[in-house]
Amino acid sequence: MNTPALAVSDLRIGIRRDGAPTIDAVEGVSFTVAAGQVLAIVGESGSGKSLTALALPGLHQPPVTIRSGSIRLEGVELLGLAPAALRRLRGSRIAIVLQDPMTALNPVQRVQTHLIETIRAHRPMGYEEARERSRLALARAGVPEPARRLQSWPHELSGGLRQRVVIAMALVNDPAVIVADEATTALDVTVQGEILREVRRLARDSGTAFVWITHDLGVVERIADTVCVMYAGQVVEQGPAGAVLAQPAHPYTRALLDCVPARQRAGTRLNQIAGAPPSAGQWPSGCRFAARCPMVRDDCTRTPSTLSVLEGTDMPRSVRCLHPLTP
Amino acid sequence: MSRYGRSGTLVASGTPGRSGTGHRAGSPGYASGLTIAIVAGVLLGAAIAAPWLAPQDPYDLASLRLDHARLAPLTRDEDGTLHLLGSDDQGRDMLSAILYGLRVSLGVAGAGTALALAVGLAAGLGAAWRGGRLEALIMRVVDLQLSFPTILVALMLIAALGQGPDKVIIAIAVSQWAYHARTVRSTAATELRRDYIAAARGLALPAWRILIGHLLPNCLAPVVVLATAQMAAAISLEATLSFLGLGVPVTRPSLGLLIANGAQYVFAGQYWMSLWPGLVLLATIVVIQHTGEQFGRAVAGGVSRR
Amino acid sequence: MGYSALVRIVQSLVTLLAMSILVFVAVYLIGNPIELLVPPQASESEMARAAQALGLDQPLPLQYLHFLGQALQGDMGRSFTSNAPALTVILERMPATLELAIAAALIATGLGIPLGLLSALHEGSRTSRLTLGLATLGFAMPTFWIALLLVMVFSVQLEWLPSGGRDASGTVFGLGTSFGSWRGLAHLAMPACSLALFKLALIIRVTHAATRDTLRLDHVRQAHARGLSGVRILTAHVLKNISAPLLNVIGLEFGALVAFSVVTETVFAWPGMGRLLIDAINTLDRPVIVAYLLLTVALFTLINLTVDVVCLAIDPRLRQAPNR
């Protein structure tokens, strides 16, 4: 397939508070995800990753606005699409899984209602057929005893099961892209592991493209083919997950990796990045990470850094740093 | 009886604009807030200064002349006294009657609300502090009472106790204490789990000092909000009872009774005897409700900052 | 579900019993009716005889048990003033009151729920703010004053509607009711509207607040993410969620409408049981007061029970724990 499942280029998201001028919260985000691939977007809270996730299926709400850029879903431009046309794509070609499984399901509707209505919102289908399709979706999402679970009420399910139901809702119409915003953050580590395995299998078997938003590099390592590291509203580094994690080129990626406990020698003090990221509207004029960067040089605070292709690697990687780390 | 808040709580959470941002100078919210404050000041001032403001003492039966009865607004009687708002069927000057009536309304409603507040505080704090069976009993009674409309509880009490301002005060207190008790108990139950109570207990302070000195002050904010809303309800309740002839005596009419007195003449097109006291009553209730909502917003803001 | 419903039914019966004791004791405290019934110059023995005849010489608990036994057989004593059976006196007047309350409830919910919904869906718009502002005003207006204002405008000034009375000459399913004829409806219009206004305001505010809070929930966002139509989201993911709390309010407020009709009936000379209660209180007609209160209490308990059971059917979470 030549057309990528999702192609985002130069996305700029603003926040407009009444009276105040629009603030750019996210800028210059570009990536593509091919069918069956998993792209991870990683960053701290406030980096703009969740704004990006919600903007992809057009679920952002005022005061958040998309100011410019392009989001192409299977070649179709989503920005500027009529609301009705966008609605027909949502849930059928692009689906989203939100962070908190405890609140994503309507407490007064059964599991099957959620699934069946999602199917029938997009194609005419008889109730029984839709119900059978729902049961299959639950099974694909790894829900045990799917036939019985169709009848369940949300409050009867554990957090992990609910998130599997939400994932089943996302894949029930075989979308091209599933966006997951911190979808496993609220879950136990073991449950998280199972779900991540499930996602990898889904990507491989059904050819679904995933955009997986997380703050956890451990998650990236386990599921991602490619990764985007975001900091202060910008992509600071992107490339194949294995290469970026093994040899980070941006000091921020390196610092993030140093914070993962499993990667440190036993007995050493746990690293953390000193200081706090700048908030939207108060971006510094030079490199946005300069204030916290352990390798900061004089020109970093003056010259804005640009995302450029990293030379000397055999894979397409880019980094936003005036003095990238070299292997 | 039910796990959803009955209308009491829902109304409180239904205050419009709670989610709204604070009023800024120049915004319509600010202007209406200013208007409300001015009206509140005028009403309160009028009630307090009634004896000096009123052209006539409506309680002085000797000064009432039946030949001056039912004069239209802005007419002068034979003695040359101007009746700005007209006069009622007893020959009382409406303006004077309203000024004094406002006093009665505010006084009776205020006393009733205060009594309800005191009883509700005691019951709610007691329930939260002692817990166990006492709490279960009190809350059961509260639930039971809240499932019946206040007007019915009040009518039942008036039926049992008879009429008069003191009976109305009791009726207001009895029909409202349960709202306070419920709010106080839930607030106190939350506060009791906080560290400062544990600290006070650790110091082996006597129970009454923890209750009065530590617990009570921290439960007051939501109660003040509720009490304001209940004050508006109390004014309406008193007016309703008086309108039905079950409230204050005819010699010392409240706003509600003034409206009732004028009601029969409405059919003859002599609107003023009911209209003016009704407008004052409405203004009073709106002002108090609005103040309550402002308190509520301030308290909600305070909680979210904590 | 069955168990929870059973618990509610038992609770309701206990409530009813407790209220019957309360009502009886409270009403017993009313001044001595003998003084009103016998001539002022009556001797002590005459008064004692009168008391005996009415069973007022017995100790209170005995009087209550006797009363309860009789009440369960539908006998609530005879009116002290008219000597007719108290229950009959009340039941004769009940249809008029229920008719008024039902009409008011239809107005309040029929207008209140759509208006509350719309004001929440278009939060912040001019119409939304206007609706909520009017609701706030309606919330502050005492029922009786609204009634008088309506009379001033529609009866005295415009002379469109009759200022009082009830016309039940028209029939629906063979029952004489105001709904049966245009004249009946004309008589019903103002009483029902004035009674409805406060509840209308309340229902607008409650619906608005509940809808607004529900619209913010994650599951609604998730429903948008699944590409559901606006109508489907509104009915399946907003309306169904707010219906249980809303029903609670409506149920309770229907009871309040019956109680508040006392006021409306007074203004519009509506021949319902509320007006009867006021007369009974003024004449210390104890059996009528007790019968009225017990009937209304029974009505409320029945409404509350129905609402609770319907809510159990709507909201599965309520079925979990048997209590609290």
Tab-separated table of C-alpha atoms in Angstrom, chain A:
chain	number	residue	atom	x	y	z
A	1	MET	CA	0.000	0.000	0.000
A	2	ASN	CA	1.368	3.363	-0.949
A	3	THR	CA	-0.983	5.654	0.931
A	4	PRO	CA	-0.148	5.639	4.644
A	5	ALA	CA	-3.051	4.975	7.031
A	6	LEU	CA	-2.444	8.319	8.667
A	7	ALA	CA	-0.259	11.186	7.552
A	8	VAL	CA	0.038	14.276	9.691
A	9	SER	CA	2.063	17.201	8.536
A	10	ASP	CA	2.992	20.437	10.210
A	11	LEU	CA	0.086	20.326	12.661
A	12	ARG	CA	-0.301	23.494	14.695
A	13	ILE	CA	-2.797	23.542	17.583
A	14	GLY	CA	-3.726	26.731	19.385
A	15	ILE	CA	-5.591	27.545	22.564
A	16	ARG	CA	-7.778	30.598	22.464
A	17	ARG	CA	-8.855	31.995	25.817
A	18	ASP	CA	-11.448	34.731	25.513
A	19	GLY	CA	-9.874	38.118	25.192
A	20	ALA	CA	-6.332	36.795	25.038
A	21	PRO	CA	-4.448	36.106	21.796
A	22	THR	CA	-4.268	32.505	20.627
A	23	ILE	CA	-1.408	30.542	22.143
A	24	ASP	CA	0.345	27.843	20.136
A	25	ALA	CA	0.268	24.739	22.308
A	26	VAL	CA	1.501	22.330	19.648
A	27	GLU	CA	3.444	23.192	16.506
A	28	GLY	CA	5.189	21.520	13.627
A	29	VAL	CA	4.086	17.971	14.360
A	30	SER	CA	4.510	15.680	11.335
A	31	PHE	CA	4.434	11.917	11.154
A	32	THR	CA	3.077	9.056	9.086
A	33	VAL	CA	1.825	5.683	10.203
A	34	ALA	CA	1.512	2.816	7.769
A	35	ALA	CA	-1.063	0.075	8.086
A	36	GLY	CA	-0.102	-2.470	10.743
A	37	GLN	CA	2.419	-0.103	12.311
A	38	VAL	CA	2.456	1.294	15.824
A	39	LEU	CA	3.614	4.865	16.333
A	40	ALA	CA	4.228	5.982	19.888
A	41	ILE	CA	4.083	9.627	20.913
A	42	VAL	CA	5.906	10.054	24.170
A	43	GLY	CA	6.305	13.057	26.438
A	44	GLU	CA	5.594	14.557	29.820
A	45	SER	CA	2.202	15.977	30.721
A	46	GLY	CA	1.887	19.366	29.075
A	47	SER	CA	4.026	18.366	26.125
A	48	GLY	CA	1.001	18.535	23.823
A	49	LYS	CA	0.713	14.815	23.143
A	50	SER	CA	-2.868	14.506	24.396
A	51	LEU	CA	-3.938	17.611	22.469
A	52	THR	CA	-2.490	15.994	19.380
A	53	ALA	CA	-4.298	12.719	20.089
A	54	LEU	CA	-7.707	14.388	20.482
A	55	ALA	CA	-7.165	16.560	17.423
A	56	LEU	CA	-6.548	13.592	15.108
A	57	PRO	CA	-10.210	12.443	15.023
A	58	GLY	CA	-11.327	16.077	15.435
A	59	LEU	CA	-12.485	15.659	19.037
A	60	HIS	CA	-10.800	18.775	20.357
A	61	GLN	CA	-13.208	21.323	21.769
A	62	PRO	CA	-13.056	25.072	22.248
A	63	PRO	CA	-10.851	26.792	23.350
A	64	VAL	CA	-8.606	24.361	21.455
A	65	THR	CA	-8.381	24.995	17.702
A	66	ILE	CA	-6.305	23.583	14.885
A	67	ARG	CA	-4.592	26.537	13.293
A	68	SER	CA	-2.860	24.932	10.334
A	69	GLY	CA	-1.393	21.734	8.975
A	70	SER	CA	-2.853	18.624	7.496
A	71	ILE	CA	-4.277	15.351	8.802
A	72	ARG	CA	-4.793	12.773	6.071
A	73	LEU	CA	-6.649	9.591	6.900
A	74	GLU	CA	-6.088	7.054	4.110
A	75	GLY	CA	-5.387	9.969	1.842
A	76	VAL	CA	-8.492	11.937	2.840
A	77	GLU	CA	-7.863	15.357	4.330
A	78	LEU	CA	-9.719	15.634	7.672
A	79	LEU	CA	-9.131	19.317	8.336
A	80	GLY	CA	-11.912	21.375	6.868
A	81	LEU	CA	-14.136	18.311	6.419
A	82	ALA	CA	-17.852	18.932	7.118
A	83	PRO	CA	-18.887	17.811	10.623
A	84	ALA	CA	-21.249	15.184	9.226
A	85	ALA	CA	-18.556	13.708	6.986
A	86	LEU	CA	-16.095	13.676	9.873
A	87	ARG	CA	-18.660	11.913	12.056
A	88	ARG	CA	-19.017	9.152	9.444
A	89	LEU	CA	-15.260	8.537	9.603
A	90	ARG	CA	-15.073	8.616	13.389
A	91	GLY	CA	-15.644	5.180	14.843
A	92	SER	CA	-15.472	3.559	11.411
A	93	ARG	CA	-12.093	4.567	9.897
A	94	ILE	CA	-10.463	6.275	12.899
A	95	ALA	CA	-11.212	5.355	16.499
A	96	ILE	CA	-9.885	6.579	19.815
A	97	VAL	CA	-9.377	4.931	23.193
A	98	LEU	CA	-9.354	7.377	26.089
A	99	GLN	CA	-7.256	7.207	29.208
A	100	ASP	CA	-9.729	6.311	31.932
A	101	PRO	CA	-11.580	3.051	31.293
A	102	MET	CA	-13.716	3.623	34.392
A	103	THR	CA	-15.538	6.549	32.797
A	104	ALA	CA	-15.403	5.738	29.089
A	105	LEU	CA	-18.457	3.461	29.213
A	106	ASN	CA	-21.960	4.695	29.934
A	107	PRO	CA	-22.938	3.175	33.312
A	108	VAL	CA	-26.603	2.791	32.360
A	109	GLN	CA	-26.028	0.904	29.081
A	110	ARG	CA	-24.956	-2.697	28.680
A	111	VAL	CA	-21.682	-3.596	26.977
A	112	GLN	CA	-23.541	-4.899	23.918
A	113	THR	CA	-25.445	-1.630	23.503
A	114	HIS	CA	-22.155	0.232	23.197
A	115	LEU	CA	-20.808	-2.133	20.582
A	116	ILE	CA	-23.970	-2.594	18.560
A	117	GLU	CA	-24.716	1.117	18.337
A	118	THR	CA	-21.161	1.734	17.144
A	119	ILE	CA	-21.650	-0.728	14.304
A	120	ARG	CA	-25.111	0.461	13.347
A	121	ALA	CA	-24.084	4.117	13.406
A	122	HIS	CA	-21.977	3.394	10.334
A	123	ARG	CA	-23.715	0.683	8.351
A	124	PRO	CA	-27.176	-0.806	8.198
A	125	MET	CA	-27.052	-4.181	9.913
A	126	GLY	CA	-29.582	-6.384	11.678
A	127	TYR	CA	-29.501	-6.552	15.456
A	128	GLU	CA	-28.455	-10.219	15.666
A	129	GLU	CA	-25.728	-9.839	13.085
A	130	ALA	CA	-24.392	-6.754	14.836
A	131	ARG	CA	-24.484	-8.617	18.129
A	132	GLU	CA	-22.446	-11.484	16.681
A	133	ARG	CA	-19.953	-9.033	15.225
A	134	SER	CA	-19.731	-7.389	18.680
A	135	ARG	CA	-19.001	-10.746	20.287
A	136	LEU	CA	-16.166	-11.304	17.820
A	137	ALA	CA	-14.774	-7.850	18.541
A	138	LEU	CA	-14.741	-8.584	22.276
A	139	ALA	CA	-12.922	-11.845	21.595
A	140	ARG	CA	-10.363	-10.055	19.403
A	141	ALA	CA	-9.766	-7.523	22.179
A	142	GLY	CA	-9.027	-10.429	24.521
A	143	VAL	CA	-12.191	-10.362	26.607
A	144	PRO	CA	-12.772	-13.809	28.116
A	145	GLU	CA	-16.278	-15.263	27.765
A	146	PRO	CA	-17.326	-12.620	25.238
A	147	ALA	CA	-20.862	-13.974	24.831
A	148	ARG	CA	-21.559	-13.530	28.537
A	149	ARG	CA	-19.805	-10.166	28.732
A	150	LEU	CA	-22.095	-8.724	26.076
A	151	GLN	CA	-24.841	-8.778	28.709
A	152	SER	CA	-22.710	-7.153	31.431
A	153	TRP	CA	-23.136	-3.702	32.835
A	154	PRO	CA	-19.968	-1.584	32.932
A	155	HIS	CA	-19.845	-1.503	36.744
A	156	GLU	CA	-19.617	-5.299	36.794
A	157	LEU	CA	-16.269	-5.243	34.971
A	158	SER	CA	-12.755	-4.632	36.249
A	159	GLY	CA	-10.680	-1.739	34.919
A	160	GLY	CA	-8.691	-4.007	32.618
A	161	LEU	CA	-11.830	-5.612	31.210
A	162	ARG	CA	-13.449	-2.241	30.644
A	163	GLN	CA	-10.423	-1.051	28.697
A	164	ARG	CA	-10.605	-4.208	26.581
A	165	VAL	CA	-14.268	-3.408	25.925
A	166	VAL	CA	-13.301	0.126	24.893
A	167	ILE	CA	-10.649	-1.319	22.587
A	168	ALA	CA	-13.265	-3.711	21.171
A	169	MET	CA	-15.515	-0.688	20.549
A	170	ALA	CA	-12.619	0.963	18.715
A	171	LEU	CA	-11.889	-2.006	16.456
A	172	VAL	CA	-15.435	-3.274	15.912
A	173	ASN	CA	-15.690	-1.483	12.560
A	174	ASP	CA	-12.111	-2.423	11.511
A	175	PRO	CA	-10.808	1.151	11.369
A	176	ALA	CA	-7.617	2.089	9.582
A	177	VAL	CA	-6.298	3.917	12.625
A	178	ILE	CA	-6.801	3.568	16.369
A	179	VAL	CA	-5.538	6.401	18.552
A	180	ALA	CA	-4.939	5.441	22.175
A	181	ASP	CA	-4.389	8.213	24.716
A	182	GLU	CA	-2.591	6.812	27.771
A	183	ALA	CA	-4.836	3.790	27.341
A	184	THR	CA	-3.013	1.554	29.798
A	185	THR	CA	-1.788	4.144	32.293
A	186	ALA	CA	-4.606	3.555	34.771
A	187	LEU	CA	-4.189	-0.228	34.724
A	188	ASP	CA	-2.139	-2.738	36.711
A	189	VAL	CA	1.255	-3.566	35.255
A	190	THR	CA	0.295	-7.174	34.438
A	191	VAL	CA	-2.973	-6.148	32.774
A	192	GLN	CA	-1.070	-3.465	30.886
A	193	GLY	CA	1.361	-6.065	29.578
A	194	GLU	CA	-1.447	-8.301	28.314
A	195	ILE	CA	-3.184	-5.451	26.563
A	196	LEU	CA	0.027	-4.301	24.897
A	197	ARG	CA	0.592	-7.832	23.556
A	198	GLU	CA	-2.993	-7.810	22.285
A	199	VAL	CA	-2.378	-4.508	20.483
A	200	ARG	CA	0.755	-5.796	18.760
A	201	ARG	CA	-1.154	-8.852	17.595
A	202	LEU	CA	-4.043	-6.702	16.329
A	203	ALA	CA	-1.689	-4.460	14.383
A	204	ARG	CA	-0.062	-7.491	12.771
A	205	ASP	CA	-3.220	-9.522	12.099
A	206	SER	CA	-5.727	-6.840	11.095
A	207	GLY	CA	-3.340	-4.312	9.661
A	208	THR	CA	-4.673	-1.585	11.921
A	209	ALA	CA	-2.368	1.369	12.436
A	210	PHE	CA	-2.020	2.535	16.036
A	211	VAL	CA	-1.042	5.918	17.427
A	212	TRP	CA	-0.143	5.174	21.002
A	213	ILE	CA	0.186	8.175	23.331
A	214	THR	CA	2.123	7.523	26.522
A	215	HIS	CA	4.533	9.018	28.996
A	216	ASP	CA	6.075	5.616	29.656
A	217	LEU	CA	9.151	4.645	27.633
A	218	GLY	CA	8.672	1.060	28.797
A	219	VAL	CA	5.434	0.978	26.807
A	220	VAL	CA	7.159	2.461	23.767
A	221	GLU	CA	9.836	-0.200	23.908
A	222	ARG	CA	7.238	-2.980	23.904
A	223	ILE	CA	4.872	-1.932	21.162
A	224	ALA	CA	6.198	0.871	18.989
A	225	ASP	CA	7.680	0.601	15.523
A	226	THR	CA	8.371	4.306	15.377
A	227	VAL	CA	8.421	6.958	18.054
A	228	CYS	CA	7.881	10.702	18.347
A	229	VAL	CA	9.302	12.346	21.432
A	230	MET	CA	7.479	15.567	22.277
A	231	TYR	CA	8.636	18.343	24.531
A	232	ALA	CA	6.945	21.710	25.148
A	233	GLY	CA	4.632	21.445	22.145
A	234	GLN	CA	7.271	20.325	19.665
A	235	VAL	CA	8.582	17.039	18.358
A	236	VAL	CA	12.182	16.933	19.568
A	237	GLU	CA	13.136	13.576	18.146
A	238	GLN	CA	11.559	10.965	15.934
A	239	GLY	CA	12.580	7.784	14.203
A	240	PRO	CA	12.461	4.010	14.505
A	241	ALA	CA	11.718	3.084	18.118
A	242	GLY	CA	14.593	0.643	18.483
A	243	ALA	CA	17.205	3.072	17.197
A	244	VAL	CA	15.925	6.078	19.132
A	245	LEU	CA	15.771	4.179	22.404
A	246	ALA	CA	19.139	2.529	21.904
A	247	GLN	CA	20.978	5.661	20.821
A	248	PRO	CA	19.048	8.813	21.603
A	249	ALA	CA	20.215	11.869	19.725
A	250	HIS	CA	18.365	14.521	21.760
A	251	PRO	CA	19.491	15.252	25.324
A	252	TYR	CA	15.835	15.212	26.406
A	253	THR	CA	15.279	11.677	25.063
A	254	ARG	CA	18.446	10.638	26.812
A	255	ALA	CA	17.310	12.245	30.061
A	256	LEU	CA	13.931	10.511	29.803
A	257	LEU	CA	15.637	7.166	29.286
A	258	ASP	CA	17.829	7.806	32.293
A	259	CYS	CA	14.717	8.203	34.406
A	260	VAL	CA	13.476	4.673	33.664
A	261	PRO	CA	14.313	2.632	36.767
A	262	ALA	CA	14.787	-0.632	34.880
A	263	ARG	CA	17.589	0.899	32.811
A	264	GLN	CA	19.657	1.924	35.796
A	265	ARG	CA	22.222	-0.021	37.720
A	266	ALA	CA	20.913	-1.358	41.045
A	267	GLY	CA	21.852	0.765	44.001
A	268	THR	CA	22.292	3.998	42.094
A	269	ARG	CA	20.153	6.992	42.799
A	270	LEU	CA	17.063	7.323	40.572
A	271	ASN	CA	17.579	10.075	38.017
A	272	GLN	CA	15.167	12.831	37.417
A	273	ILE	CA	15.188	15.846	35.135
A	274	ALA	CA	15.732	19.001	37.169
A	275	GLY	CA	13.253	21.871	36.773
A	276	ALA	CA	9.865	21.939	35.073
A	277	PRO	CA	8.950	22.255	31.371
A	278	PRO	CA	7.809	25.705	30.209
A	279	SER	CA	4.074	26.085	29.729
A	280	ALA	CA	2.231	27.066	26.573
A	281	GLY	CA	2.463	30.791	25.877
A	282	GLN	CA	5.726	31.126	27.770
A	283	TRP	CA	8.019	29.422	25.301
A	284	PRO	CA	11.640	30.605	25.525
A	285	SER	CA	13.113	32.128	22.390
A	286	GLY	CA	15.914	29.595	21.915
A	287	CYS	CA	15.751	25.830	22.343
A	288	ARG	CA	12.806	25.027	24.649
A	289	PHE	CA	14.772	22.410	26.572
A	290	ALA	CA	17.810	24.648	27.097
A	291	ALA	CA	16.928	25.614	30.662
A	292	ARG	CA	16.927	21.984	31.772
A	293	CYS	CA	19.526	20.577	29.403
A	294	PRO	CA	22.656	19.158	31.018
A	295	MET	CA	24.618	19.766	27.788
A	296	VAL	CA	23.432	23.323	27.158
A	297	ARG	CA	25.822	25.646	25.312
A	298	ASP	CA	25.779	29.412	24.819
A	299	ASP	CA	24.009	29.452	21.454
A	300	CYS	CA	21.191	27.135	22.670
A	301	THR	CA	19.350	29.887	24.534
A	302	ARG	CA	19.588	32.273	21.589
A	303	THR	CA	19.000	30.217	18.457
A	304	PRO	CA	15.686	28.408	18.002
A	305	SER	CA	16.316	24.756	17.246
A	306	THR	CA	14.789	23.183	14.140
A	307	LEU	CA	13.837	19.618	13.386
A	308	SER	CA	16.398	18.298	10.982
A	309	VAL	CA	17.366	14.960	9.538
A	310	LEU	CA	20.069	13.251	11.522
A	311	GLU	CA	23.074	12.505	9.361
A	312	GLY	CA	25.183	9.446	9.649
A	313	THR	CA	22.439	6.909	10.326
A	314	ASP	CA	21.108	4.357	7.901
A	315	MET	CA	17.504	4.921	9.066
A	316	PRO	CA	15.344	8.066	8.653
A	317	ARG	CA	15.727	9.896	11.950
A	318	SER	CA	15.335	13.540	12.805
A	319	VAL	CA	16.163	15.574	15.871
A	320	ARG	CA	15.564	19.117	17.091
A	321	CYS	CA	18.929	20.005	18.600
A	322	LEU	CA	21.785	22.275	17.667
A	323	HIS	CA	24.273	19.853	19.148
A	324	PRO	CA	22.793	16.362	18.862
A	325	LEU	CA	24.389	13.516	20.743
A	326	THR	CA	26.470	11.309	18.537
A	327	PRO	CA	26.796	7.584	19.035
